[in-house]
Structures are given as structure tokens and as C-alpha cells.
GROMACS .gro file of C-alpha atoms in nm:
model
  382
    1MET     CA    1  -1.510   1.583  -2.224
    2LYS     CA    2  -1.741   1.323  -2.071
    3ILE     CA    3  -1.687   0.978  -1.922
    4THR     CA    4  -1.850   0.718  -2.144
    5LYS     CA    5  -1.749   0.378  -2.010
    6MET     CA    6  -1.596   0.200  -1.709
    7GLU     CA    7  -1.455  -0.151  -1.751
    8LEU     CA    8  -1.309  -0.383  -1.486
    9PHE     CA    9  -1.047  -0.656  -1.524
   10LYS     CA   10  -0.973  -0.911  -1.251
   11VAL     CA   11  -0.619  -1.026  -1.328
   12PRO     CA   12  -0.368  -1.260  -1.161
   13PRO     CA   13  -0.216  -1.277  -0.913
   14ARG     CA   14  -0.479  -1.091  -0.704
   15TRP     CA   15  -0.548  -0.754  -0.864
   16LEU     CA   16  -0.840  -0.558  -1.007
   17PHE     CA   17  -0.780  -0.301  -1.282
   18LEU     CA   18  -1.023  -0.032  -1.395
   19LYS     CA   19  -1.028   0.137  -1.736
   20VAL     CA   20  -1.222   0.463  -1.773
   21GLU     CA   21  -1.299   0.589  -2.126
   22THR     CA   22  -1.407   0.931  -2.247
   23ASP     CA   23  -1.578   1.068  -2.556
   24GLU     CA   24  -1.254   1.238  -2.662
   25GLY     CA   25  -1.056   0.914  -2.669
   26VAL     CA   26  -0.852   0.984  -2.356
   27THR     CA   27  -0.851   0.683  -2.125
   28GLY     CA   28  -0.735   0.635  -1.769
   29TRP     CA   29  -0.641   0.335  -1.556
   30GLY     CA   30  -0.689   0.274  -1.185
   31GLU     CA   31  -0.632  -0.015  -0.946
   32PRO     CA   32  -0.924  -0.051  -0.704
   33VAL     CA   33  -0.901  -0.366  -0.498
   34VAL     CA   34  -0.927  -0.505  -0.150
   35GLU     CA   35  -0.704  -0.809  -0.150
   36GLY     CA   36  -0.935  -1.110  -0.124
   37LYS     CA   37  -1.250  -0.902  -0.193
   38ALA     CA   38  -1.201  -0.808  -0.559
   39ASP     CA   39  -1.556  -0.900  -0.661
   40THR     CA   40  -1.704  -0.699  -0.375
   41VAL     CA   41  -1.511  -0.388  -0.477
   42ALA     CA   42  -1.609  -0.445  -0.840
   43ALA     CA   43  -1.976  -0.443  -0.738
   44ALA     CA   44  -1.925  -0.117  -0.550
   45ILE     CA   45  -1.763   0.042  -0.856
   46MET     CA   46  -2.053  -0.061  -1.076
   47GLU     CA   47  -2.294   0.101  -0.830
   48MET     CA   48  -2.082   0.416  -0.826
   49SER     CA   49  -2.066   0.425  -1.206
   50GLU     CA   50  -2.418   0.569  -1.208
   51HIS     CA   51  -2.266   0.886  -1.060
   52ILE     CA   52  -1.967   0.883  -1.299
   53ILE     CA   53  -2.086   0.799  -1.651
   54GLY     CA   54  -2.165   1.119  -1.840
   55THR     CA   55  -1.968   1.348  -1.608
   56ASP     CA   56  -1.659   1.562  -1.666
   57PRO     CA   57  -1.350   1.358  -1.562
   58MET     CA   58  -1.153   1.677  -1.494
   59ARG     CA   59  -1.365   1.760  -1.187
   60ILE     CA   60  -1.182   1.515  -0.963
   61GLU     CA   61  -1.250   1.688  -0.631
   62ASP     CA   62  -1.620   1.722  -0.703
   63LEU     CA   63  -1.651   1.358  -0.810
   64PHE     CA   64  -1.467   1.247  -0.495
   65GLN     CA   65  -1.713   1.449  -0.286
   66VAL     CA   66  -2.008   1.294  -0.469
   67LEU     CA   67  -1.878   0.940  -0.425
   68TYR     CA   68  -1.771   0.985  -0.063
   69ARG     CA   69  -2.039   1.216   0.077
   70GLY     CA   70  -2.321   1.135  -0.161
   71GLY     CA   71  -2.393   0.811   0.021
   72PHE     CA   72  -2.529   0.809   0.376
   73TYR     CA   73  -2.283   0.531   0.470
   74ARG     CA   74  -1.922   0.608   0.388
   75GLY     CA   75  -1.565   0.501   0.446
   76GLY     CA   76  -1.430   0.155   0.515
   77PRO     CA   77  -1.218  -0.066   0.290
   78ILE     CA   78  -1.472  -0.148   0.017
   79LEU     CA   79  -1.616   0.195  -0.055
   80SER     CA   80  -1.285   0.375  -0.008
   81SER     CA   81  -1.102   0.133  -0.237
   82ALA     CA   82  -1.367   0.168  -0.507
   83ILE     CA   83  -1.331   0.547  -0.490
   84SER     CA   84  -0.951   0.514  -0.493
   85GLY     CA   85  -0.936   0.324  -0.819
   86ILE     CA   86  -1.181   0.556  -0.989
   87GLU     CA   87  -0.986   0.860  -0.866
   88GLN     CA   88  -0.654   0.718  -0.992
   89ALA     CA   89  -0.806   0.671  -1.338
   90LEU     CA   90  -0.937   1.029  -1.338
   91TRP     CA   91  -0.590   1.163  -1.261
   92ASP     CA   92  -0.449   0.946  -1.539
   93ILE     CA   93  -0.698   1.107  -1.780
   94LYS     CA   94  -0.624   1.457  -1.655
   95GLY     CA   95  -0.248   1.413  -1.682
   96LYS     CA   96  -0.280   1.275  -2.034
   97PHE     CA   97  -0.507   1.565  -2.132
   98TYR     CA   98  -0.249   1.820  -2.015
   99ASN     CA   99   0.046   1.604  -2.125
  100ALA     CA  100   0.193   1.614  -1.775
  101PRO     CA  101   0.266   1.364  -1.498
  102VAL     CA  102   0.019   1.383  -1.213
  103TYR     CA  103   0.277   1.521  -0.971
  104ASP     CA  104   0.318   1.828  -1.194
  105LEU     CA  105  -0.053   1.897  -1.141
  106LEU     CA  106  -0.008   1.865  -0.763
  107GLY     CA  107   0.267   2.121  -0.718
  108GLY     CA  108   0.554   1.960  -0.904
  109ALA     CA  109   0.844   1.738  -0.806
  110CYS     CA  110   1.029   1.790  -0.479
  111ARG     CA  111   1.275   1.504  -0.545
  112GLU     CA  112   1.453   1.339  -0.836
  113ARG     CA  113   1.402   0.978  -0.727
  114THR     CA  114   1.228   0.770  -0.462
  115ARG     CA  115   1.386   0.506  -0.242
  116VAL     CA  116   1.218   0.165  -0.259
  117TYR     CA  117   1.239  -0.150  -0.049
  118SER     CA  118   1.198  -0.516  -0.132
  119TRP     CA  119   1.014  -0.789   0.056
  120ILE     CA  120   1.199  -1.094   0.184
  121GLY     CA  121   1.054  -1.413   0.327
  122GLY     CA  122   0.682  -1.488   0.321
  123ASP     CA  123   0.393  -1.527   0.559
  124ARG     CA  124   0.601  -1.779   0.753
  125PRO     CA  125   0.950  -1.642   0.687
  126SER     CA  126   1.256  -1.865   0.679
  127ASP     CA  127   1.611  -1.830   0.547
  128VAL     CA  128   1.561  -1.455   0.543
  129GLY     CA  129   1.931  -1.383   0.597
  130GLN     CA  130   2.023  -1.525   0.258
  131ALA     CA  131   1.723  -1.360   0.093
  132ALA     CA  132   1.827  -1.024   0.237
  133LYS     CA  133   2.179  -1.067   0.101
  134GLN     CA  134   2.037  -1.132  -0.245
  135GLN     CA  135   1.826  -0.816  -0.240
  136VAL     CA  136   2.117  -0.604  -0.123
  137ALA     CA  137   2.330  -0.755  -0.400
  138ALA     CA  138   2.053  -0.653  -0.642
  139GLY     CA  139   2.095  -0.293  -0.528
  140PHE     CA  140   1.825  -0.246  -0.265
  141THR     CA  141   1.920  -0.045   0.042
  142ALA     CA  142   1.622  -0.161   0.247
  143VAL     CA  143   1.415  -0.477   0.292
  144LYS     CA  144   1.099  -0.569   0.479
  145MET     CA  145   0.991  -0.896   0.636
  146ASN     CA  146   0.713  -1.035   0.849
  147ALA     CA  147   0.812  -1.034   1.214
  148THR     CA  148   0.639  -1.349   1.325
  149GLU     CA  149   0.387  -1.619   1.252
  150GLU     CA  150   0.057  -1.624   1.437
  151MET     CA  151   0.065  -1.528   1.805
  152HIS     CA  152  -0.195  -1.572   2.076
  153TYR     CA  153  -0.291  -1.296   2.320
  154ILE     CA  154  -0.023  -1.438   2.550
  155ASP     CA  155   0.221  -1.670   2.379
  156SER     CA  156   0.548  -1.853   2.437
  157ILE     CA  157   0.887  -1.689   2.471
  158GLY     CA  158   1.005  -1.954   2.223
  159LYS     CA  159   0.805  -1.778   1.949
  160VAL     CA  160   0.959  -1.447   2.051
  161ASP     CA  161   1.309  -1.598   2.042
  162ALA     CA  162   1.245  -1.748   1.697
  163ALA     CA  163   1.130  -1.410   1.561
  164ILE     CA  164   1.431  -1.231   1.710
  165ALA     CA  165   1.668  -1.493   1.569
  166ARG     CA  166   1.535  -1.435   1.216
  167ILE     CA  167   1.576  -1.060   1.243
  168ALA     CA  168   1.922  -1.099   1.394
  169ALA     CA  169   2.017  -1.315   1.097
  170VAL     CA  170   1.907  -1.043   0.856
  171ARG     CA  171   2.098  -0.772   1.039
  172GLU     CA  172   2.410  -0.989   1.048
  173ALA     CA  173   2.374  -1.063   0.676
  174VAL     CA  174   2.332  -0.704   0.555
  175GLY     CA  175   2.526  -0.496   0.806
  176VAL     CA  176   2.429  -0.173   0.978
  177ASP     CA  177   2.362   0.048   0.676
  178VAL     CA  178   2.067  -0.144   0.527
  179GLY     CA  179   1.718  -0.057   0.648
  180ILE     CA  180   1.508  -0.343   0.785
  181GLY     CA  181   1.132  -0.293   0.808
  182ILE     CA  182   0.964  -0.542   1.041
  183ASP     CA  183   0.595  -0.602   0.975
  184PHE     CA  184   0.395  -0.728   1.272
  185HIS     CA  185   0.099  -0.747   1.025
  186GLY     CA  186  -0.148  -0.693   1.308
  187ARG     CA  187  -0.082  -1.055   1.409
  188VAL     CA  188   0.046  -0.963   1.751
  189HIS     CA  189  -0.164  -0.853   2.046
  190LYS     CA  190  -0.061  -0.574   2.280
  191SER     CA  191   0.103  -0.785   2.550
  192MET     CA  192   0.330  -0.970   2.309
  193ALA     CA  193   0.391  -0.660   2.096
  194LYS     CA  194   0.549  -0.488   2.397
  195ILE     CA  195   0.790  -0.778   2.442
  196LEU     CA  196   0.879  -0.798   2.074
  197ALA     CA  197   0.928  -0.423   2.042
  198LYS     CA  198   1.170  -0.420   2.333
  199GLU     CA  199   1.362  -0.729   2.217
  200LEU     CA  200   1.395  -0.593   1.862
  201GLU     CA  201   1.554  -0.265   1.961
  202PRO     CA  202   1.919  -0.383   1.954
  203TYR     CA  203   1.878  -0.470   1.584
  204ARG     CA  204   1.777  -0.112   1.501
  205PRO     CA  205   1.483  -0.168   1.267
  206MET     CA  206   1.403   0.098   1.010
  207PHE     CA  207   1.051   0.070   1.154
  208ILE     CA  208   0.812  -0.174   1.318
  209GLU     CA  209   0.486  -0.190   1.125
  210GLU     CA  210   0.134  -0.249   1.256
  211PRO     CA  211   0.248  -0.371   1.598
  212VAL     CA  212  -0.123  -0.397   1.674
  213LEU     CA  213  -0.435  -0.391   1.461
  214PRO     CA  214  -0.554  -0.040   1.367
  215GLU     CA  215  -0.869  -0.087   1.574
  216ASN     CA  216  -0.634  -0.111   1.873
  217ASN     CA  217  -0.430   0.199   1.788
  218GLU     CA  218  -0.476   0.329   2.142
  219ALA     CA  219  -0.226   0.059   2.248
  220LEU     CA  220   0.050   0.222   2.040
  221LYS     CA  221   0.109   0.479   2.312
  222GLU     CA  222   0.196   0.204   2.560
  223ILE     CA  223   0.405   0.006   2.309
  224ALA     CA  224   0.605   0.319   2.228
  225ARG     CA  225   0.726   0.328   2.589
  226TYR     CA  226   0.911   0.001   2.531
  227THR     CA  227   1.110   0.103   2.224
  228SER     CA  228   1.281   0.387   2.043
  229CYS     CA  229   1.221   0.215   1.706
  230PRO     CA  230   1.006   0.419   1.466
  231ILE     CA  231   0.648   0.292   1.469
  232ALA     CA  232   0.454   0.270   1.141
  233THR     CA  233   0.090   0.197   1.066
  234GLY     CA  234  -0.192   0.297   0.834
  235GLU     CA  235  -0.239   0.046   0.553
  236ARG     CA  236  -0.583  -0.042   0.691
  237MET     CA  237  -0.693   0.315   0.753
  238TYR     CA  238  -0.903   0.518   0.510
  239THR     CA  239  -0.933   0.886   0.416
  240ARG     CA  240  -0.804   1.184   0.612
  241TRP     CA  241  -1.080   1.136   0.866
  242GLY     CA  242  -0.948   0.791   0.949
  243PHE     CA  243  -0.597   0.929   1.008
  244LYS     CA  244  -0.699   1.246   1.194
  245GLU     CA  245  -0.694   1.116   1.551
  246LEU     CA  246  -0.378   0.908   1.505
  247LEU     CA  247  -0.186   1.207   1.371
  248ALA     CA  248  -0.313   1.440   1.643
  249GLN     CA  249  -0.202   1.199   1.915
  250GLY     CA  250   0.157   1.201   1.789
  251ILE     CA  251   0.199   0.831   1.860
  252VAL     CA  252   0.346   0.709   1.532
  253ASP     CA  253   0.654   0.810   1.334
  254ILE     CA  254   0.549   0.683   0.989
  255ILE     CA  255   0.209   0.649   0.827
  256GLN     CA  256   0.148   0.401   0.546
  257PRO     CA  257  -0.170   0.491   0.360
  258ASP     CA  258  -0.247   0.272   0.060
  259LEU     CA  259  -0.343   0.475  -0.247
  260SER     CA  260  -0.573   0.194  -0.363
  261HIS     CA  261  -0.754   0.193  -0.029
  262ALA     CA  262  -0.725   0.534   0.142
  263GLY     CA  263  -0.915   0.740  -0.116
  264GLY     CA  264  -0.680   0.781  -0.411
  265ILE     CA  265  -0.398   1.015  -0.506
  266LEU     CA  266  -0.531   1.355  -0.398
  267GLU     CA  267  -0.686   1.222  -0.078
  268THR     CA  268  -0.356   1.061   0.019
  269ARG     CA  269  -0.174   1.383  -0.071
  270LYS     CA  270  -0.397   1.556   0.183
  271ILE     CA  271  -0.317   1.286   0.441
  272ALA     CA  272   0.055   1.330   0.371
  273ALA     CA  273   0.026   1.705   0.420
  274MET     CA  274  -0.150   1.651   0.752
  275ALA     CA  275   0.130   1.416   0.857
  276GLU     CA  276   0.394   1.669   0.754
  277ALA     CA  277   0.237   1.922   0.989
  278TYR     CA  278   0.291   1.673   1.274
  279ASP     CA  279   0.652   1.593   1.163
  280ILE     CA  280   0.552   1.240   1.059
  281ALA     CA  281   0.698   1.054   0.761
  282VAL     CA  282   0.503   0.876   0.486
  283ALA     CA  283   0.584   0.535   0.336
  284PRO     CA  284   0.289   0.435   0.115
  285HIS     CA  285   0.172   0.076   0.138
  286CYS     CA  286   0.177  -0.101  -0.201
  287PRO     CA  287   0.206  -0.481  -0.228
  288LEU     CA  288  -0.013  -0.446  -0.537
  289GLY     CA  289   0.019  -0.402  -0.912
  290PRO     CA  290   0.177  -0.150  -1.149
  291ILE     CA  291  -0.110   0.101  -1.156
  292ALA     CA  292  -0.111   0.125  -0.777
  293LEU     CA  293   0.268   0.163  -0.771
  294ALA     CA  294   0.262   0.435  -1.036
  295SER     CA  295  -0.001   0.619  -0.831
  296CYS     CA  296   0.219   0.592  -0.522
  297LEU     CA  297   0.522   0.725  -0.705
  298GLN     CA  298   0.322   1.025  -0.826
  299LEU     CA  299   0.245   1.101  -0.462
  300ASP     CA  300   0.601   1.037  -0.345
  301THR     CA  301   0.746   1.269  -0.605
  302CYS     CA  302   0.553   1.572  -0.478
  303SER     CA  303   0.543   1.488  -0.103
  304PRO     CA  304   0.854   1.598   0.090
  305ASN     CA  305   0.785   1.370   0.388
  306ALA     CA  306   0.761   1.052   0.175
  307PHE     CA  307   1.083   0.867   0.256
  308ILE     CA  308   1.050   0.518   0.108
  309GLN     CA  309   0.812   0.322  -0.114
  310GLU     CA  310   0.692  -0.036  -0.088
  311GLN     CA  311   0.677  -0.229  -0.417
  312SER     CA  312   0.575  -0.583  -0.500
  313LEU     CA  313   0.832  -0.712  -0.749
  314GLY     CA  314   0.897  -1.073  -0.652
  315ILE     CA  315   0.677  -1.058  -0.341
  316HIS     CA  316   0.546  -1.391  -0.213
  317TYR     CA  317   0.187  -1.305  -0.314
  318ASN     CA  318   0.275  -1.275  -0.683
  319GLN     CA  319   0.224  -1.631  -0.797
  320GLY     CA  320   0.204  -1.667  -1.175
  321SER     CA  321   0.211  -1.296  -1.263
  322ASP     CA  322   0.423  -1.008  -1.143
  323LEU     CA  323   0.447  -0.632  -1.136
  324LEU     CA  324   0.601  -0.575  -1.479
  325ASP     CA  325   0.389  -0.820  -1.678
  326TYR     CA  326   0.114  -0.569  -1.753
  327LEU     CA  327   0.331  -0.281  -1.881
  328VAL     CA  328   0.425  -0.194  -2.237
  329ASP     CA  329   0.755  -0.052  -2.107
  330PRO     CA  330   0.865  -0.219  -1.781
  331SER     CA  331   1.178  -0.002  -1.769
  332VAL     CA  332   0.981   0.282  -1.608
  333PHE     CA  333   1.020   0.090  -1.281
  334LYS     CA  334   1.391   0.027  -1.321
  335TYR     CA  335   1.549   0.025  -0.976
  336GLU     CA  336   1.899   0.173  -0.949
  337ASP     CA  337   2.093   0.174  -0.622
  338GLY     CA  338   1.771   0.115  -0.431
  339PHE     CA  339   1.585   0.405  -0.597
  340VAL     CA  340   1.343   0.453  -0.885
  341ARG     CA  341   1.360   0.775  -1.086
  342ASN     CA  342   1.058   1.001  -1.122
  343LEU     CA  343   0.807   0.887  -1.380
  344THR     CA  344   0.802   1.143  -1.661
  345GLY     CA  345   0.521   1.022  -1.885
  346PRO     CA  346   0.179   1.190  -1.883
  347GLY     CA  347  -0.084   1.089  -1.631
  348LEU     CA  348   0.030   0.806  -1.409
  349GLY     CA  349   0.346   0.775  -1.619
  350ILE     CA  350   0.292   0.417  -1.735
  351GLU     CA  351   0.142   0.254  -2.043
  352VAL     CA  352  -0.076  -0.043  -1.956
  353ASN     CA  353  -0.051  -0.339  -2.192
  354GLU     CA  354  -0.423  -0.372  -2.254
  355ALA     CA  355  -0.390  -0.684  -2.466
  356LYS     CA  356  -0.210  -0.858  -2.181
  357VAL     CA  357  -0.470  -0.734  -1.932
  358ARG     CA  358  -0.753  -0.877  -2.142
  359GLU     CA  359  -0.568  -1.203  -2.192
  360MET     CA  360  -0.510  -1.250  -1.819
  361ALA     CA  361  -0.857  -1.129  -1.722
  362ALA     CA  362  -0.991  -1.428  -1.913
  363ILE     CA  363  -0.802  -1.639  -1.657
  364GLY     CA  364  -0.889  -1.419  -1.359
  365HIS     CA  365  -0.824  -1.519  -0.999
  366ASN     CA  366  -0.999  -1.607  -0.677
  367TRP     CA  367  -0.726  -1.502  -0.436
  368LYS     CA  368  -0.807  -1.528  -0.066
  369ASN     CA  369  -0.576  -1.490   0.228
  370PRO     CA  370  -0.535  -1.797   0.449
  371VAL     CA  371  -0.734  -1.839   0.768
  372TRP     CA  372  -0.498  -1.931   1.049
  373ARG     CA  373  -0.578  -2.096   1.381
  374GLN     CA  374  -0.393  -2.117   1.708
  375ALA     CA  375  -0.293  -2.448   1.865
  376ASP     CA  376  -0.614  -2.434   2.074
  377GLY     CA  377  -0.832  -2.397   1.766
  378THR     CA  378  -0.915  -2.028   1.796
  379VAL     CA  379  -0.886  -1.810   1.490
  380ALA     CA  380  -0.556  -1.624   1.463
  381GLU     CA  381  -0.478  -1.297   1.289
  382TRP     CA  382  -0.318  -1.344   0.946
   0.00000   0.00000   0.00000
């Protein structure tokens, strides 16, 4: 079997899908994208296609090595995301060829279902207490929200109090048994992150996420002294080499690799195994589309230290299109009591509605994240 064609589809709200075809009629789908840089990733994939067309899609490890190590410059969000989407599609082909879900080819299931959480609020969250109640009523046992708006290196206690009040409202609304993930989104600098981490502790977050930007991960050791809350990070880290030092330092409690950014399914399985050796949990990042989510669930199903899965249904980014719109059978992602059952179909376990993909690709998108500024005019982290 040989790869004959690679085709890209930029579809709303902000996604990029990849279809890989073979000479035996087996096709695979992947989701390679950097949010806001879809065209850049698409260009990288087209460059990489010279190494892919005409090769055996079953040799996933070898093709990863070619794409990752075959170039003198490697890693980073663009190249790693391009590899990730290609790799997902190869696993989809392999699973379909053997008529097995991907997790069966990676050691088999270690669980029957995976816990999922739902986003509440938006970039500038408000009325999150009521939103949290609605998600719990819908069956979710965990929610996640942004902790704060933009914050300067040193900022006002008023902003801290406003952030704490929102989180207090959520805890009051849902009670003690619902998990609350609090995403700092890298918006907060070390000095303010220490204050927030300490002030949040009475509300017992499920985790605090990206309390500082990943390029400032050395600050996590100091922040950890101010809180007993589990610390999570990793959505902007790539391949096992990017996670190596963080895991060895033992600073974090949860890593959040993104299977559309970190190198794909097998690469993230290797990252998860490294984390397991350091007694660290995995909660894959996935505010993306159905192909990315299916890839994550394949990983979760065969990774014992995966404890919860992000998913994008109804997330504030999904304007005009949503997670289920591109599936022939949306019921594969049916959430029951805050869990989704293992996908049982071959490959990634989903059937992409190609007609819908082509229809929406004709519309496309030009999604970009906002650029925020502080009151003094300096650029703020989004």
C-alpha cells in the first residue's frame, strides 16, 4: 500500500483537516492546525508531502523520524503540528486496514470510558456560576474556565478579587464534588500568579493551568510553594524532548499535551508513558475539532494516567460550526454522566462527513486570536 494523495480543508470555526489517500482505497483523516496559523501549517504539510507521497503508510514510526529528524531545524508549533496531523491520518489508515481502533494497536484499552469536562465562560468570563450549573445539569462532573482577563507584570488587587469572586461563584453553584479547572492561559506573570494561586486554594480547584507561559516554566517551582492545588501545563510544548526537563524536575502534577501539536498519537503516548514514570497525570488539551478529539480519546483509552479529557462542544471559539457538524454519526461522542465511552470503530473511530467538509471548506475561515493591550498601551498576553 502506498500513499497517493494528501488534501487539506480549512473549515470553520478555526480548524484544518487533512485527508490522506492510498492506492488501496483506504483513507485517513488528521487535524493539523495551529490556531490562528492554519495557512502556515498547511504550507508546512505541503512541503512535507514530498517525503510522504509514494511511501508505505503503515511505517508510522519511520515516517515520523523522517519528518522530525530529516530536517536540520525541528520542533516548534508549526512543524510539530504538521507532523501531528499527518501522523493521526496514518493511524486512521492503519486502524482501518486492520479493522481495529487505534488503541488496540497501542496495547489495548485500560478503561471503559473517559471523563470529559466542559468549558464555561469565555476569554472575559462573566456569569460563570449559572453557566456551571447548566453544564452540571447536562451531566458534566467537571468544568473549566479562564481565571482572569489580561494582567500586567504587577497588577491591582482589584483584578485578583474579581477573579476570585468568579471562581467562588462557580464553587458555590456546583458544590464540592464538581471539578473546576482554572486556566491562567499564560496571561499571568510570576508575581501575580503566586498571589492568585494562594488565593484560589480555599476553592479547591481540580487544577490550575498554565500559571505562567511555558517559556517561564522555571517559575513553577516557586509558584508551587504557594499552593497545594495541582499544577497543569503543556499545551504549548512539543514532542517528548520538549517535556523531558519538566517531567524530570517533578514540578507539575498534570501535563496537557495537544495531540494536534505535540507530535501525534504515538508521540503523545510516549510522553504519557514518561509522565507515568514520574507519577504525573495526563489531561490532553483539545479545544479543537472532532478528528483531534477522536485522536485524544484513542490515547486516553490506552493510557492509565489519563484522567480527564478536554473537548470543545459549545466552547466560545466555535462560532458558526461545532464539534459534531463534521461527523456522519455524532453519537460516537455522546456524553453520559460526564464520561464518553471508548470509540469502537476502526482507526480513529469516527466517520468524517466529507461532503460537509468540502461544503464548509468552500467558506473557510481566517480565525485569529485577539491582540490585547494593557491600560498603558503595552501588549498583553491573550
